[in-house]
Amino acid sequence: MTDRIGCCISGCGRTFKREPGESETTVVMCGRHWRMGDDGMRKRHKQLRKRVRWFERKWKTRRNAIERAPKVWAKFHRAWERACAADHALWHRIKEDVTIKVAFGAEDAPRRRRKELA
Ligand SMILES: [Zn+2]
C-alpha cells in the first residue's frame, strides 16, 4: 500500500496523499476531472453528501438516545445506509460520465443536448 492515491481517471497523473483511515480500496478523482462531470449529477451528489454528513453528526451527538431506542436505531441505520449507497452509486455514475468524456476528448466541446421528439 502506497501513501499516494491516484486520480481514478486513467491517463491522469494526479495523486493525493492517503488520509489516515483510508483503505486500499479508496477511490479519488481530481478536481479537474470532477468538474467535467454532469452539473446536475454533481449538484445532486452534493446534496447526498450533505445528507450523509447529517447522519454522521446525529450519530455522534445523539448516539446514546438512538441506542436506547432499538427500533429508532434500526430505522436510523437503514436510512443512513440508503444515503451512503445512493451517494456511492451516484459518484460512480459521475465517474462513468467523466470517463466517457475523457475517452472521446470532449472536455472542451460545447454542451449539446439531443432533442427528444415527442
Ligand atoms: Zn484526474
mmCIF file of C-alpha atoms and ligand atoms in Angstrom:
data_model
loop_
_atom_site.group_PDB
_atom_site.id
_atom_site.type_symbol
_atom_site.label_atom_id
_atom_site.label_comp_id
_atom_site.label_asym_id
_atom_site.label_seq_id
_atom_site.Cartn_x
_atom_site.Cartn_y
_atom_site.Cartn_z
ATOM 1 C CA MET A 1 0.000 0.000 0.000
ATOM 2 C CA THR A 2 1.466 3.323 -1.030
ATOM 3 C CA ASP A 3 0.807 6.620 0.707
ATOM 4 C CA ARG A 4 -0.491 8.195 -2.504
ATOM 5 C CA ILE A 5 -3.794 7.617 -4.257
ATOM 6 C CA GLY A 6 -4.020 8.361 -7.964
ATOM 7 C CA CYS A 7 -6.964 10.005 -9.704
ATOM 8 C CA CYS A 8 -9.309 7.240 -10.871
ATOM 9 C CA ILE A 9 -9.466 8.593 -14.423
ATOM 10 C CA SER A 10 -6.953 6.661 -16.499
ATOM 11 C CA GLY A 11 -4.256 8.759 -18.063
ATOM 12 C CA CYS A 12 -4.480 11.346 -15.286
ATOM 13 C CA GLY A 13 -1.253 11.572 -13.349
ATOM 14 C CA ARG A 14 -2.545 13.447 -10.322
ATOM 15 C CA THR A 15 -2.122 11.781 -6.958
ATOM 16 C CA PHE A 16 -3.292 12.596 -3.466
ATOM 17 C CA LYS A 17 -1.986 11.889 -0.026
ATOM 18 C CA ARG A 18 -3.743 8.981 1.612
ATOM 19 C CA GLU A 19 -5.538 10.214 4.712
ATOM 20 C CA PRO A 20 -5.276 8.152 7.880
ATOM 21 C CA GLY A 21 -8.021 5.555 7.974
ATOM 22 C CA GLU A 22 -8.473 5.387 4.232
ATOM 23 C CA SER A 23 -8.394 1.847 2.939
ATOM 24 C CA GLU A 24 -6.683 0.395 -0.094
ATOM 25 C CA THR A 25 -9.995 0.471 -1.934
ATOM 26 C CA THR A 26 -10.423 4.236 -1.568
ATOM 27 C CA VAL A 27 -11.067 5.855 -4.929
ATOM 28 C CA VAL A 28 -10.477 9.523 -5.630
ATOM 29 C CA MET A 29 -10.975 11.823 -8.572
ATOM 30 C CA CYS A 30 -9.018 15.038 -9.036
ATOM 31 C CA GLY A 31 -10.896 18.337 -9.092
ATOM 32 C CA ARG A 32 -10.244 18.971 -12.742
ATOM 33 C CA HIS A 33 -11.834 15.715 -13.774
ATOM 34 C CA TRP A 34 -14.637 16.023 -11.243
ATOM 35 C CA ARG A 35 -15.666 19.359 -12.738
ATOM 36 C CA MET A 36 -16.089 17.660 -16.108
ATOM 37 C CA GLY A 37 -18.932 15.649 -14.614
ATOM 38 C CA ASP A 38 -22.505 16.477 -15.432
ATOM 39 C CA ASP A 39 -23.671 19.561 -13.487
ATOM 40 C CA GLY A 40 -26.989 18.088 -12.422
ATOM 41 C CA MET A 41 -25.404 14.908 -11.114
ATOM 42 C CA ARG A 42 -22.742 16.841 -9.225
ATOM 43 C CA LYS A 43 -25.373 19.048 -7.634
ATOM 44 C CA ARG A 44 -27.345 16.000 -6.560
ATOM 45 C CA HIS A 45 -24.163 14.414 -5.239
ATOM 46 C CA LYS A 46 -23.525 17.468 -3.092
ATOM 47 C CA GLN A 47 -26.984 17.123 -1.582
ATOM 48 C CA LEU A 48 -26.407 13.448 -0.868
ATOM 49 C CA ARG A 49 -23.072 14.191 0.816
ATOM 50 C CA LYS A 50 -24.862 16.714 2.990
ATOM 51 C CA ARG A 51 -27.406 14.071 3.956
ATOM 52 C CA VAL A 52 -24.711 11.528 4.809
ATOM 53 C CA ARG A 53 -22.948 14.114 6.984
ATOM 54 C CA TRP A 54 -26.228 14.836 8.744
ATOM 55 C CA PHE A 55 -26.439 11.173 9.775
ATOM 56 C CA GLU A 56 -22.799 11.187 10.878
ATOM 57 C CA ARG A 57 -23.431 14.244 13.016
ATOM 58 C CA LYS A 58 -26.564 12.809 14.594
ATOM 59 C CA TRP A 59 -24.730 9.568 15.292
ATOM 60 C CA LYS A 60 -22.057 11.480 17.173
ATOM 61 C CA THR A 61 -24.302 13.813 19.129
ATOM 62 C CA ARG A 62 -27.388 11.648 19.735
ATOM 63 C CA ARG A 63 -25.814 8.215 19.855
ATOM 64 C CA ASN A 64 -26.987 7.382 23.356
ATOM 65 C CA ALA A 65 -30.564 8.321 22.661
ATOM 66 C CA ILE A 66 -30.536 6.354 19.426
ATOM 67 C CA GLU A 67 -29.078 3.272 21.073
ATOM 68 C CA ARG A 68 -31.647 3.356 23.877
ATOM 69 C CA ALA A 69 -34.399 3.016 21.297
ATOM 70 C CA PRO A 70 -33.546 -0.026 19.156
ATOM 71 C CA LYS A 71 -36.419 0.483 16.731
ATOM 72 C CA VAL A 72 -35.464 4.059 16.095
ATOM 73 C CA TRP A 73 -31.869 2.983 15.744
ATOM 74 C CA ALA A 74 -32.788 0.331 13.152
ATOM 75 C CA LYS A 75 -34.658 2.921 11.109
ATOM 76 C CA PHE A 76 -31.877 5.438 11.502
ATOM 77 C CA HIS A 77 -29.317 2.874 10.403
ATOM 78 C CA ARG A 78 -31.285 1.814 7.317
ATOM 79 C CA ALA A 79 -31.826 5.405 6.225
ATOM 80 C CA TRP A 80 -28.146 6.131 6.777
ATOM 81 C CA GLU A 81 -27.146 3.105 4.700
ATOM 82 C CA ARG A 82 -29.505 4.143 1.918
ATOM 83 C CA ALA A 83 -27.996 7.617 1.860
ATOM 84 C CA CYS A 84 -24.471 6.162 1.679
ATOM 85 C CA ALA A 85 -25.455 3.729 -1.079
ATOM 86 C CA ALA A 86 -27.097 6.486 -3.126
ATOM 87 C CA ASP A 87 -24.057 8.715 -2.639
ATOM 88 C CA HIS A 88 -21.746 5.883 -3.718
ATOM 89 C CA ALA A 89 -23.829 4.921 -6.759
ATOM 90 C CA LEU A 90 -24.066 8.497 -7.958
ATOM 91 C CA TRP A 91 -20.321 9.004 -7.515
ATOM 92 C CA HIS A 92 -19.707 6.092 -9.850
ATOM 93 C CA ARG A 93 -22.202 7.408 -12.383
ATOM 94 C CA ILE A 94 -20.309 10.698 -12.396
ATOM 95 C CA LYS A 95 -17.049 8.769 -12.845
ATOM 96 C CA GLU A 96 -18.626 6.951 -15.795
ATOM 97 C CA ASP A 97 -19.734 10.263 -17.273
ATOM 98 C CA VAL A 98 -16.233 11.762 -16.941
ATOM 99 C CA THR A 99 -14.564 8.584 -18.281
ATOM 100 C CA ILE A 100 -16.674 8.761 -21.432
ATOM 101 C CA LYS A 101 -15.990 12.460 -21.902
ATOM 102 C CA VAL A 102 -12.245 11.907 -21.483
ATOM 103 C CA ALA A 103 -12.277 8.924 -23.852
ATOM 104 C CA PHE A 104 -13.882 10.997 -26.570
ATOM 105 C CA GLY A 105 -11.800 14.067 -25.804
ATOM 106 C CA ALA A 106 -14.965 16.002 -25.190
ATOM 107 C CA GLU A 107 -13.738 18.164 -22.312
ATOM 108 C CA ASP A 108 -13.635 21.307 -24.383
ATOM 109 C CA ALA A 109 -16.641 20.525 -26.529
ATOM 110 C CA PRO A 110 -19.740 22.658 -26.095
ATOM 111 C CA ARG A 111 -22.616 21.107 -24.235
ATOM 112 C CA ARG A 112 -25.064 19.705 -26.644
ATOM 113 C CA ARG A 113 -28.358 18.222 -25.741
ATOM 114 C CA ARG A 114 -30.178 15.958 -28.049
ATOM 115 C CA LYS A 115 -33.712 16.989 -28.595
ATOM 116 C CA GLU A 116 -36.233 14.324 -27.796
ATOM 117 C CA LEU A 117 -39.014 14.071 -30.324
ATOM 118 C CA ALA A 118 -42.392 13.616 -28.793
HETATM 119 ZN ZN ZN B 1 -7.767 13.430 -12.826
#
